[in-house]
Every structure is written in C-alpha cells, then in structure tokens.
PDB file of C-alpha atoms in Angstrom:
ATOM      1  CA  MET V   1     -22.358 161.036 121.304  1.00 63.00           C
ATOM      2  CA  ASN V   2     -22.578 164.874 122.085  1.00 64.00           C
ATOM      3  CA  LYS V   3     -25.703 165.621 124.070  1.00 57.00           C
ATOM      4  CA  ARG V   4     -26.697 168.403 121.764  1.00 73.00           C
ATOM      5  CA  THR V   5     -26.577 165.916 118.401  1.00 83.00           C
ATOM      6  CA  VAL V   6     -30.500 164.994 117.822  1.00 94.00           C
ATOM      7  CA  PRO V   7     -30.422 162.024 114.959  1.00 96.00           C
ATOM      8  CA  THR V   8     -33.637 162.410 114.059  1.00 96.00           C
ATOM      9  CA  HIS V   9     -33.633 166.221 113.690  1.00 96.00           C
ATOM     10  CA  GLN V  10     -30.120 165.838 111.620  1.00 96.00           C
ATOM     11  CA  THR V  11     -31.379 163.169 109.299  1.00 97.00           C
ATOM     12  CA  TYR V  12     -34.921 164.659 108.314  1.00 97.00           C
ATOM     13  CA  ALA V  13     -33.551 168.047 108.161  1.00 97.00           C
ATOM     14  CA  GLU V  14     -31.190 167.072 105.708  1.00 97.00           C
ATOM     15  CA  LEU V  15     -33.801 165.282 103.784  1.00 98.00           C
ATOM     16  CA  GLN V  16     -36.158 168.236 103.556  1.00 98.00           C
ATOM     17  CA  GLN V  17     -33.497 170.873 102.767  1.00 98.00           C
ATOM     18  CA  ALA V  18     -32.726 168.579  99.687  1.00 98.00           C
ATOM     19  CA  TYR V  19     -36.463 168.135  98.819  1.00 98.00           C
ATOM     20  CA  ASP V  20     -36.688 172.112  98.978  1.00 98.00           C
ATOM     21  CA  HIS V  21     -33.638 172.647  96.901  1.00 98.00           C
ATOM     22  CA  PHE V  22     -34.786 170.398  94.025  1.00 98.00           C
ATOM     23  CA  ASN V  23     -38.170 171.521  94.514  1.00 98.00           C
ATOM     24  CA  THR V  24     -37.164 175.215  93.730  1.00 98.00           C
ATOM     25  CA  VAL V  25     -34.318 174.312  90.949  1.00 98.00           C
ATOM     26  CA  LEU V  26     -36.288 171.278  89.021  1.00 98.00           C
ATOM     27  CA  PHE V  27     -40.132 172.067  89.468  1.00 98.00           C
ATOM     28  CA  ASP V  28     -40.060 175.790  90.142  1.00 98.00           C
ATOM     29  CA  GLY V  29     -41.021 175.398  93.903  1.00 98.00           C
ATOM     30  CA  LYS V  30     -44.423 174.230  92.407  1.00 98.00           C
ATOM     31  CA  LEU V  31     -44.714 171.110  94.571  1.00 98.00           C
ATOM     32  CA  PRO V  32     -46.283 170.731  98.105  1.00 98.00           C
ATOM     33  CA  ASN V  33     -44.794 169.442 100.943  1.00 97.00           C
ATOM     34  CA  CYS V  34     -45.267 165.790 101.802  1.00 98.00           C
ATOM     35  CA  LEU V  35     -44.002 163.627 104.709  1.00 98.00           C
ATOM     36  CA  ILE V  36     -40.602 162.188 103.855  1.00 98.00           C
ATOM     37  CA  THR V  37     -40.264 158.893 105.889  1.00 98.00           C
ATOM     38  CA  LEU V  38     -37.640 156.258 106.174  1.00 97.00           C
ATOM     39  CA  GLN V  39     -38.829 152.688 105.260  1.00 94.00           C
ATOM     40  CA  ARG V  40     -36.698 149.483 104.920  1.00 90.00           C
ATOM     41  CA  GLU V  41     -39.144 148.200 101.807  1.00 84.00           C
ATOM     42  CA  LYS V  42     -37.539 145.179 100.547  1.00 79.00           C
ATOM     43  CA  ARG V  43     -36.146 145.773  96.840  1.00 79.00           C
ATOM     44  CA  SER V  44     -36.943 149.306  96.524  1.00 86.00           C
ATOM     45  CA  MET V  45     -34.707 152.732  97.087  1.00 90.00           C
ATOM     46  CA  GLY V  46     -37.791 154.522  97.684  1.00 93.00           C
ATOM     47  CA  TYR V  47     -41.471 155.076  96.752  1.00 94.00           C
ATOM     48  CA  PHE V  48     -44.225 157.736  96.748  1.00 96.00           C
ATOM     49  CA  SER V  49     -47.712 156.981  98.112  1.00 96.00           C
ATOM     50  CA  SER V  50     -50.261 160.191  97.442  1.00 97.00           C
ATOM     51  CA  GLN V  51     -52.396 161.319 100.489  1.00 97.00           C
ATOM     52  CA  ARG V  52     -50.938 158.786 102.578  1.00 97.00           C
ATOM     53  CA  PHE V  53     -50.919 160.864 105.890  1.00 97.00           C
ATOM     54  CA  VAL V  54     -54.066 163.026 107.579  1.00 97.00           C
ATOM     55  CA  ASP V  55     -53.958 165.411 110.529  1.00 97.00           C
ATOM     56  CA  ALA V  56     -56.339 166.302 113.210  1.00 97.00           C
ATOM     57  CA  GLN V  57     -58.204 168.751 111.177  1.00 96.00           C
ATOM     58  CA  GLY V  58     -58.617 166.634 108.042  1.00 97.00           C
ATOM     59  CA  THR V  59     -55.806 167.766 105.907  1.00 97.00           C
ATOM     60  CA  TYR V  60     -53.789 165.341 103.712  1.00 98.00           C
ATOM     61  CA  THR V  61     -50.337 164.975 102.771  1.00 98.00           C
ATOM     62  CA  ASP V  62     -48.363 162.664 100.720  1.00 98.00           C
ATOM     63  CA  GLU V  63     -45.547 160.415 101.397  1.00 98.00           C
ATOM     64  CA  ILE V  64     -41.899 159.957 100.039  1.00 98.00           C
ATOM     65  CA  ALA V  65     -40.318 157.165 101.655  1.00 97.00           C
ATOM     66  CA  MET V  66     -36.521 156.459 101.497  1.00 97.00           C
ATOM     67  CA  ASN V  67     -34.681 153.331 102.209  1.00 95.00           C
ATOM     68  CA  PRO V  68     -31.964 153.894 104.820  1.00 95.00           C
ATOM     69  CA  ALA V  69     -30.408 150.638 103.902  1.00 92.00           C
ATOM     70  CA  TYR V  70     -28.682 152.102 100.697  1.00 92.00           C
ATOM     71  CA  PHE V  71     -27.608 155.290 101.951  1.00 93.00           C
ATOM     72  CA  ALA V  72     -24.138 154.117 103.005  1.00 91.00           C
ATOM     73  CA  VAL V  73     -23.820 151.644 100.159  1.00 89.00           C
ATOM     74  CA  VAL V  74     -24.694 153.881  96.744  1.00 90.00           C
ATOM     75  CA  PRO V  75     -22.980 157.171  95.843  1.00 92.00           C
ATOM     76  CA  LEU V  76     -24.607 160.083  97.218  1.00 94.00           C
ATOM     77  CA  ILE V  77     -26.135 160.954  93.817  1.00 94.00           C
ATOM     78  CA  GLU V  78     -28.145 157.763  93.477  1.00 93.00           C
ATOM     79  CA  THR V  79     -29.832 158.599  96.751  1.00 95.00           C
ATOM     80  CA  MET V  80     -30.768 161.951  95.305  1.00 96.00           C
ATOM     81  CA  GLN V  81     -32.033 160.484  92.422  1.00 95.00           C
ATOM     82  CA  THR V  82     -34.372 158.176  94.256  1.00 95.00           C
ATOM     83  CA  LEU V  83     -36.040 161.615  95.928  1.00 97.00           C
ATOM     84  CA  VAL V  84     -36.092 163.127  92.564  1.00 98.00           C
ATOM     85  CA  HIS V  85     -37.774 160.092  91.048  1.00 96.00           C
ATOM     86  CA  GLU V  86     -40.433 160.230  93.620  1.00 96.00           C
ATOM     87  CA  MET V  87     -40.890 163.781  93.590  1.00 98.00           C
ATOM     88  CA  CYS V  88     -41.685 163.381  89.850  1.00 98.00           C
ATOM     89  CA  HIS V  89     -44.516 161.014  90.956  1.00 97.00           C
ATOM     90  CA  LEU V  90     -45.613 163.585  93.631  1.00 98.00           C
ATOM     91  CA  TRP V  91     -45.362 166.437  90.438  1.00 98.00           C
ATOM     92  CA  GLN V  92     -47.630 164.196  88.594  1.00 98.00           C
ATOM     93  CA  PHE V  93     -50.224 163.375  91.289  1.00 97.00           C
ATOM     94  CA  HIS V  94     -50.830 167.060  91.836  1.00 97.00           C
ATOM     95  CA  PHE V  95     -50.357 168.353  88.103  1.00 97.00           C
ATOM     96  CA  GLY V  96     -50.625 165.543  85.565  1.00 96.00           C
ATOM     97  CA  LYS V  97     -52.280 162.045  84.777  1.00 95.00           C
ATOM     98  CA  PRO V  98     -50.774 159.527  86.797  1.00 94.00           C
ATOM     99  CA  GLY V  99     -50.737 155.881  84.972  1.00 90.00           C
ATOM    100  CA  ARG V 100     -52.905 152.992  86.606  1.00 88.00           C
ATOM    101  CA  GLY V 101     -51.330 151.240  89.370  1.00 85.00           C
ATOM    102  CA  ARG V 102     -47.708 151.307  89.320  1.00 84.00           C
ATOM    103  CA  TYR V 103     -47.345 152.229  85.718  1.00 91.00           C
ATOM    104  CA  HIS V 104     -44.668 154.753  84.541  1.00 94.00           C
ATOM    105  CA  ASN V 105     -46.619 156.485  81.716  1.00 95.00           C
ATOM    106  CA  GLU V 106     -45.410 158.901  79.171  1.00 96.00           C
ATOM    107  CA  GLU V 107     -46.023 161.967  80.998  1.00 97.00           C
ATOM    108  CA  TRP V 108     -44.007 160.741  83.694  1.00 96.00           C
ATOM    109  CA  ALA V 109     -41.015 160.087  81.592  1.00 96.00           C
ATOM    110  CA  SER V 110     -41.071 163.214  79.925  1.00 97.00           C
ATOM    111  CA  LYS V 111     -40.912 165.062  83.001  1.00 97.00           C
ATOM    112  CA  MET V 112     -38.171 162.855  84.307  1.00 97.00           C
ATOM    113  CA  GLU V 113     -36.149 163.354  80.853  1.00 97.00           C
ATOM    114  CA  ALA V 114     -37.110 167.358  81.362  1.00 97.00           C
ATOM    115  CA  ILE V 115     -35.276 167.581  84.799  1.00 97.00           C
ATOM    116  CA  GLY V 116     -32.224 165.542  83.831  1.00 97.00           C
ATOM    117  CA  LEU V 117     -32.948 162.063  84.615  1.00 96.00           C
ATOM    118  CA  MET V 118     -33.509 159.800  81.943  1.00 95.00           C
ATOM    119  CA  PRO V 119     -35.962 156.808  82.462  1.00 94.00           C
ATOM    120  CA  SER V 120     -34.786 153.289  81.248  1.00 90.00           C
ATOM    121  CA  SER V 121     -36.618 149.852  82.051  1.00 86.00           C
ATOM    122  CA  THR V 122     -32.590 148.559  82.063  1.00 81.00           C
ATOM    123  CA  GLY V 123     -31.165 151.746  83.795  1.00 77.00           C
ATOM    124  CA  GLN V 124     -28.763 152.104  80.692  1.00 80.00           C
ATOM    125  CA  PRO V 125     -29.081 153.867  77.377  1.00 85.00           C
ATOM    126  CA  GLY V 126     -31.621 152.241  75.127  1.00 86.00           C
ATOM    127  CA  GLY V 127     -34.304 150.712  77.540  1.00 88.00           C
ATOM    128  CA  ALA V 128     -37.785 151.166  77.208  1.00 91.00           C
ATOM    129  CA  ARG V 129     -38.835 154.944  78.826  1.00 92.00           C
ATOM    130  CA  THR V 130     -42.027 153.444  80.505  1.00 93.00           C
ATOM    131  CA  GLY V 131     -43.478 150.271  82.126  1.00 91.00           C
ATOM    132  CA  GLN V 132     -44.363 149.054  85.339  1.00 87.00           C
ATOM    133  CA  LEU V 133     -41.035 149.122  87.244  1.00 84.00           C
ATOM    134  CA  MET V 134     -38.250 151.899  86.299  1.00 86.00           C
ATOM    135  CA  ALA V 135     -34.868 152.550  86.753  1.00 86.00           C
ATOM    136  CA  ASP V 136     -33.332 155.838  85.237  1.00 91.00           C
ATOM    137  CA  TYR V 137     -29.911 157.261  85.044  1.00 91.00           C
ATOM    138  CA  ALA V 138     -28.637 160.800  85.494  1.00 93.00           C
ATOM    139  CA  ILE V 139     -28.174 162.886  81.944  1.00 94.00           C
ATOM    140  CA  GLU V 140     -24.519 163.918  81.736  1.00 91.00           C
ATOM    141  CA  ASP V 141     -24.508 168.305  82.243  1.00 90.00           C
ATOM    142  CA  GLY V 142     -28.327 167.883  82.449  1.00 95.00           C
ATOM    143  CA  LYS V 143     -30.631 170.208  85.255  1.00 97.00           C
ATOM    144  CA  PHE V 144     -30.382 167.373  87.814  1.00 97.00           C
ATOM    145  CA  VAL V 145     -26.467 166.678  87.666  1.00 96.00           C
ATOM    146  CA  LYS V 146     -26.470 170.516  87.985  1.00 96.00           C
ATOM    147  CA  ALA V 147     -28.753 170.884  90.470  1.00 97.00           C
ATOM    148  CA  CYS V 148     -27.044 168.035  92.646  1.00 96.00           C
ATOM    149  CA  ALA V 149     -23.574 170.247  92.223  1.00 95.00           C
ATOM    150  CA  ASP V 150     -25.425 172.924  93.437  1.00 96.00           C
ATOM    151  CA  LEU V 151     -26.622 171.334  96.585  1.00 96.00           C
ATOM    152  CA  LEU V 152     -23.428 170.189  97.628  1.00 93.00           C
ATOM    153  CA  THR V 153     -22.018 173.445  97.400  1.00 90.00           C
ATOM    154  CA  GLN V 154     -24.350 174.109 100.293  1.00 89.00           C
ATOM    155  CA  SER V 155     -22.394 172.095 102.935  1.00 86.00           C
ATOM    156  CA  PHE V 156     -25.270 169.087 102.301  1.00 93.00           C
ATOM    157  CA  CYS V 157     -24.508 165.685 103.266  1.00 92.00           C
ATOM    158  CA  LEU V 158     -26.277 162.819 104.737  1.00 95.00           C
ATOM    159  CA  THR V 159     -24.917 162.269 108.630  1.00 94.00           C
ATOM    160  CA  TRP V 160     -26.218 159.246 109.684  1.00 95.00           C
ATOM    161  CA  TYR V 161     -25.976 155.808 107.879  1.00 94.00           C
ATOM    162  CA  ASP V 162     -27.367 152.309 108.764  1.00 92.00           C
ATOM    163  CA  ARG V 163     -24.380 150.226 109.951  1.00 87.00           C
ATOM    164  CA  PHE V 164     -26.004 146.915 109.066  1.00 84.00           C
ATOM    165  CA  SER V 165     -26.309 147.850 105.143  1.00 75.00           C
ATOM    166  CA  HIS V 166     -24.774 145.428 102.927  1.00 61.00           C
ATOM    167  CA  ALA V 167     -21.544 146.508 101.764  1.00 50.00           C
ATOM    168  CA  ASP V 168     -21.737 144.982  98.173  1.00 54.00           C
ATOM    169  CA  ALA V 169     -23.935 147.029  96.663  1.00 59.00           C
ATOM    170  CA  PRO V 170     -24.724 146.798  92.711  1.00 59.00           C
ATOM    171  CA  ARG V 171     -22.315 149.219  90.835  1.00 62.00           C
ATOM    172  CA  SER V 172     -23.817 151.869  88.519  1.00 73.00           C
ATOM    173  CA  ALA V 173     -23.216 154.737  86.493  1.00 74.00           C
ATOM    174  CA  ALA V 174     -23.167 156.941  89.456  1.00 78.00           C
ATOM    175  CA  GLU V 175     -19.996 156.108  90.170  1.00 74.00           C
ATOM    176  CA  ARG V 176     -18.678 157.321  86.798  1.00 76.00           C
ATOM    177  CA  LEU V 177     -19.607 160.755  87.683  1.00 80.00           C
ATOM    178  CA  ASP V 178     -17.389 163.385  89.196  1.00 81.00           C
ATOM    179  CA  ILE V 179     -17.290 163.549  93.175  1.00 80.00           C
ATOM    180  CA  SER V 180     -18.439 166.993  93.038  1.00 80.00           C
ATOM    181  CA  VAL V 181     -21.920 165.838  92.148  1.00 88.00           C
ATOM    182  CA  GLY V 182     -22.074 163.489  94.407  1.00 88.00           C
ATOM    183  CA  GLY V 183     -20.856 160.357  92.199  1.00 86.00           C
ATOM    184  CA  GLY V 184     -18.025 158.452  92.670  1.00 82.00           C
ATOM    185  CA  ALA V 185     -17.332 156.228  95.601  1.00 83.00           C
ATOM    186  CA  PRO V 186     -19.987 155.048  97.845  1.00 86.00           C
ATOM    187  CA  PRO V 187     -19.584 156.725 101.573  1.00 89.00           C
ATOM    188  CA  TYR V 188     -18.579 153.695 102.999  1.00 81.00           C
ATOM    189  CA  ILE V 189     -15.706 153.630 101.136  1.00 81.00           C
ATOM    190  CA  VAL V 190     -14.514 157.487 101.227  1.00 82.00           C
ATOM    191  CA  LEU V 191     -15.593 157.741 105.124  1.00 85.00           C
ATOM    192  CA  PRO V 192     -12.887 155.879 107.209  1.00 85.00           C
ATOM    193  CA  ALA V 193     -15.047 155.850 110.190  1.00 86.00           C
ATOM    194  CA  LEU V 194     -18.049 154.404 108.668  1.00 84.00           C
ATOM    195  CA  THR V 195     -16.053 152.050 106.599  1.00 81.00           C
ATOM    196  CA  GLN V 196     -14.995 150.552 110.022  1.00 81.00           C
ATOM    197  CA  ALA V 197     -18.183 150.896 111.504  1.00 83.00           C
ATOM    198  CA  LEU V 198     -19.713 148.889 108.426  1.00 77.00           C
ATOM    199  CA  ALA V 199     -17.005 146.068 108.476  1.00 67.00           C
ATOM    200  CA  SER V 200     -17.272 145.430 112.227  1.00 67.00           C
ATOM    201  CA  SER V 201     -21.379 144.875 111.941  1.00 61.00           C
ATOM    202  CA  ALA V 202     -20.547 142.014 109.303  1.00 52.00           C
ATOM    203  CA  THR V 203     -19.337 139.821 112.124  1.00 50.00           C
ATOM    204  CA  SER V 204     -20.898 141.279 115.259  1.00 49.00           C
ATOM    205  CA  THR V 205     -23.956 139.514 117.133  1.00 39.00           C
ATOM    206  CA  SER V 206     -24.146 142.476 119.774  1.00 41.00           C
ATOM    207  CA  ASN V 207     -27.128 143.864 117.729  1.00 44.00           C
ATOM    208  CA  ALA V 208     -29.310 140.695 117.943  1.00 37.00           C
ATOM    209  CA  ALA V 209     -27.967 139.595 121.394  1.00 36.00           C
ATOM    210  CA  GLN V 210     -29.821 143.173 122.564  1.00 39.00           C
ATOM    211  CA  GLY V 211     -32.710 142.625 120.315  1.00 41.00           C
ATOM    212  CA  GLY V 212     -32.302 144.511 117.447  1.00 40.00           C
ATOM    213  CA  GLU V 213     -32.531 143.214 113.867  1.00 42.00           C
ATOM    214  CA  SER V 214     -29.432 143.043 111.501  1.00 38.00           C
ATOM    215  CA  MET V 215     -30.615 143.845 107.819  1.00 39.00           C
ATOM    216  CA  SER V 216     -28.617 142.977 104.734  1.00 41.00           C
ATOM    217  CA  VAL V 217     -29.506 144.903 101.644  1.00 40.00           C
ATOM    218  CA  LYS V 218     -28.335 142.229  98.966  1.00 42.00           C
ATOM    219  CA  PRO V 219     -28.527 142.999  95.151  1.00 39.00           C
ATOM    220  CA  THR V 220     -32.025 141.223  93.944  1.00 41.00           C
ATOM    221  CA  GLY V 221     -30.024 140.014  91.011  1.00 42.00           C
ATOM    222  CA  ASN V 222     -28.462 137.316  93.201  1.00 47.00           C
ATOM    223  CA  SER V 223     -31.429 135.641  93.826  1.00 50.00           C
ATOM    224  CA  ASN V 224     -32.075 132.295  91.981  1.00 62.00           C
ATOM    225  CA  ARG V 225     -35.341 133.993  90.879  1.00 70.00           C
ATOM    226  CA  TRP V 226     -36.165 137.288  88.814  1.00 73.00           C
ATOM    227  CA  LYS V 227     -39.397 139.252  87.850  1.00 71.00           C
ATOM    228  CA  TYR V 228     -39.770 139.734  84.464  1.00 74.00           C
ATOM    229  CA  VAL V 229     -42.279 142.374  83.200  1.00 75.00           C
ATOM    230  CA  CYS V 230     -43.551 143.184  79.511  1.00 71.00           C
ATOM    231  CA  SER V 231     -45.170 146.539  78.117  1.00 68.00           C
ATOM    232  CA  CYS V 232     -49.163 145.037  78.532  1.00 66.00           C
ATOM    233  CA  GLY V 233     -48.070 144.940  82.535  1.00 62.00           C
ATOM    234  CA  THR V 234     -47.890 140.877  82.658  1.00 73.00           C
ATOM    235  CA  SER V 235     -45.359 139.535  85.030  1.00 67.00           C
ATOM    236  CA  VAL V 236     -43.446 136.165  85.717  1.00 72.00           C
ATOM    237  CA  TRP V 237     -40.699 134.868  87.335  1.00 69.00           C
ATOM    238  CA  GLY V 238     -37.828 132.573  86.384  1.00 76.00           C
ATOM    239  CA  LYS V 239     -34.002 132.199  86.775  1.00 76.00           C
ATOM    240  CA  PRO V 240     -31.592 134.913  85.767  1.00 79.00           C
ATOM    241  CA  LYS V 241     -30.938 135.826  82.236  1.00 77.00           C
ATOM    242  CA  LEU V 242     -33.512 134.502  80.850  1.00 82.00           C
ATOM    243  CA  LYS V 243     -35.099 136.227  77.439  1.00 81.00           C
ATOM    244  CA  ILE V 244     -38.814 136.088  77.105  1.00 84.00           C
ATOM    245  CA  ILE V 245     -41.483 137.098  74.537  1.00 82.00           C
ATOM    246  CA  CYS V 246     -44.931 137.905  75.629  1.00 75.00           C
ATOM    247  CA  GLY V 247     -47.395 135.694  73.917  1.00 73.00           C
ATOM    248  CA  SER V 248     -50.059 138.636  74.233  1.00 70.00           C
ATOM    249  CA  CYS V 249     -48.387 141.468  72.939  1.00 72.00           C
ATOM    250  CA  GLU V 250     -45.004 139.527  71.600  1.00 71.00           C
ATOM    251  CA  SER V 251     -42.939 142.679  73.350  1.00 75.00           C
ATOM    252  CA  THR V 252     -39.716 141.210  75.013  1.00 82.00           C
ATOM    253  CA  PHE V 253     -39.755 141.019  78.818  1.00 77.00           C
ATOM    254  CA  THR V 254     -37.652 143.019  80.850  1.00 81.00           C
ATOM    255  CA  SER V 255     -36.209 142.388  84.378  1.00 77.00           C
ATOM    256  CA  PRO V 256     -36.167 145.286  87.050  1.00 66.00           C
ATOM    257  CA  ASP V 257     -33.782 142.969  89.153  1.00 63.00           C
ATOM    258  CA  ALA V 258     -31.227 142.977  86.343  1.00 64.00           C
ATOM    259  CA  ALA V 259     -31.855 147.002  86.032  1.00 55.00           C
ATOM    260  CA  ARG V 260     -30.752 147.097  89.768  1.00 53.00           C
ATOM    261  CA  LEU V 261     -27.632 145.395  89.288  1.00 53.00           C
ATOM    262  CA  SER V 262     -26.474 148.311  87.064  1.00 47.00           C
ATOM    263  CA  THR V 263     -27.958 151.351  88.214  1.00 43.00           C
ATOM    264  CA  ASN V 264     -29.976 153.306  90.632  1.00 45.00           C
ATOM    265  CA  SER V 265     -33.460 151.690  91.506  1.00 44.00           C
ATOM    266  CA  GLY V 266     -36.649 153.217  90.546  1.00 48.00           C
ATOM    267  CA  SER V 267     -39.224 152.925  92.623  1.00 53.00           C
ATOM    268  CA  ALA V 268     -42.650 152.090  93.323  1.00 56.00           C
TER     269      ALA V 268
END
C-alpha cells in the first residue's frame, strides 16, 4: 500500500462528497452537516439517528450510518439510494414531522418521491408508500437518477470494499439501469482485482487466524423465518411467502425480508 494512502480519509471523503452533492442538487443545500459512520447493522444497508453525537461544547449532530458490507455486492446506485433515503429522514427531522418510532409516514414518502425515489413496501411498483420498514426504487429519469449521473461525472467512486462481503447479494432493479448512473453490475463483477479478492476470501481462514472477524451478508429472504408487518404496526414472524391478514385492521401483511430480495433495502 502506498504510504500516502490513508483509507480512512479516502472513505469518509468520498461519502462526504456524495452527501454534499445530493444535498445541493436534491435538497437545495438546506440540510445541516451530520456525522457519517460505517456500521455493520444486521439486515440493514443504513440508518439515520437524530442528534446521536455531541461535542465538548455541547453541540449536537445527527448520524447517518452506512453498512460497508454491501458496498461491493450491490450496484453503486443502491449505495447512493441508501444515503439519500437516510438524508430524507434527516430532512424530515429538521424541517418536517417524523412518524412515530420507525414509521415512514406520508410526508416522508412525498419527499422521497419528489427527489426521485419511490417508496414501496415491496421495493417494486404497487407497494405501499408508508409503513414501518420501507424499501424504495429509483424513478427512471427522476431527479435522483440524474443527480447520480452528475456525481459520476465528477470522477466519484468508492475506493475501499469489504473483502468478506457476501457475493450472492439480492438482484434488484438498479442492475437494469445504465452504468452511467451507477447501475448495472455490482463492483465485484466489474473490478477484476476486487473479484479476485472476494473469491479468495470465501475459503481463506487467515482473517480468523489473525483474530479478525469474517462477516457474510446473506439475503434475509433465505432465512427460515421472515418478518411480516401490517399498516397498523403489528409484526409477526413466520415461514417465507405467507399470506397473512391482520385481525385488527384487516390489511395484508407485507414482508421487508421479501422486499430486500428484490431491491435496495430501506433503512431504519
């Protein structure tokens, strides 16, 4: 490794560059700065936490956490979707009225759609716009897609990838988008050195021998149990692909685990 290479500086500078770009283009530069962190939160590509950090002078700042385990195994546009999804939560905290708990309400859904991301409980057209756990998909020719294309013209990239990410990530609508907006194949397919590194890590035991932790991110839909939620907030667990009607509100349960098999994760 080049002695001048500082992976921490590179990684966070790239994420800050993306945040600043989307803030300017999609939010008119109105969002305050926040602390972007890398967290391996299970079954989540990212989350937002309001006023999570405070400095020695008593100044608060919000957190947007990104899960680096997904960077190598989903198209770049999905990682950017996660960032902007959480930026919408940050926008709502400062300028709107967030839903109670983890509920994604209509105000948040309308803001998402206005900037070019369609909220959907299934991650596909026709899904519910609001709910506890929400996926989303990029609107073709929408503001978000155009903003991604503009970002890539600035020589933007993510330099560092988790070698122990799971190569069998869920396929999604982002792979049908043109490579110029960060769609197409995940980085591990188009970057030969990364492909080799990920492949060798699958059978390597050196990381564990050195006291490290090998992490695999598996599609949650491969689990023997899925989580199901309804619009009134009731949650249940059961085997995959169940069709359940809520006895309280008579709405149909949806599964965020099923949504993650087909598209980008939503978030916390």
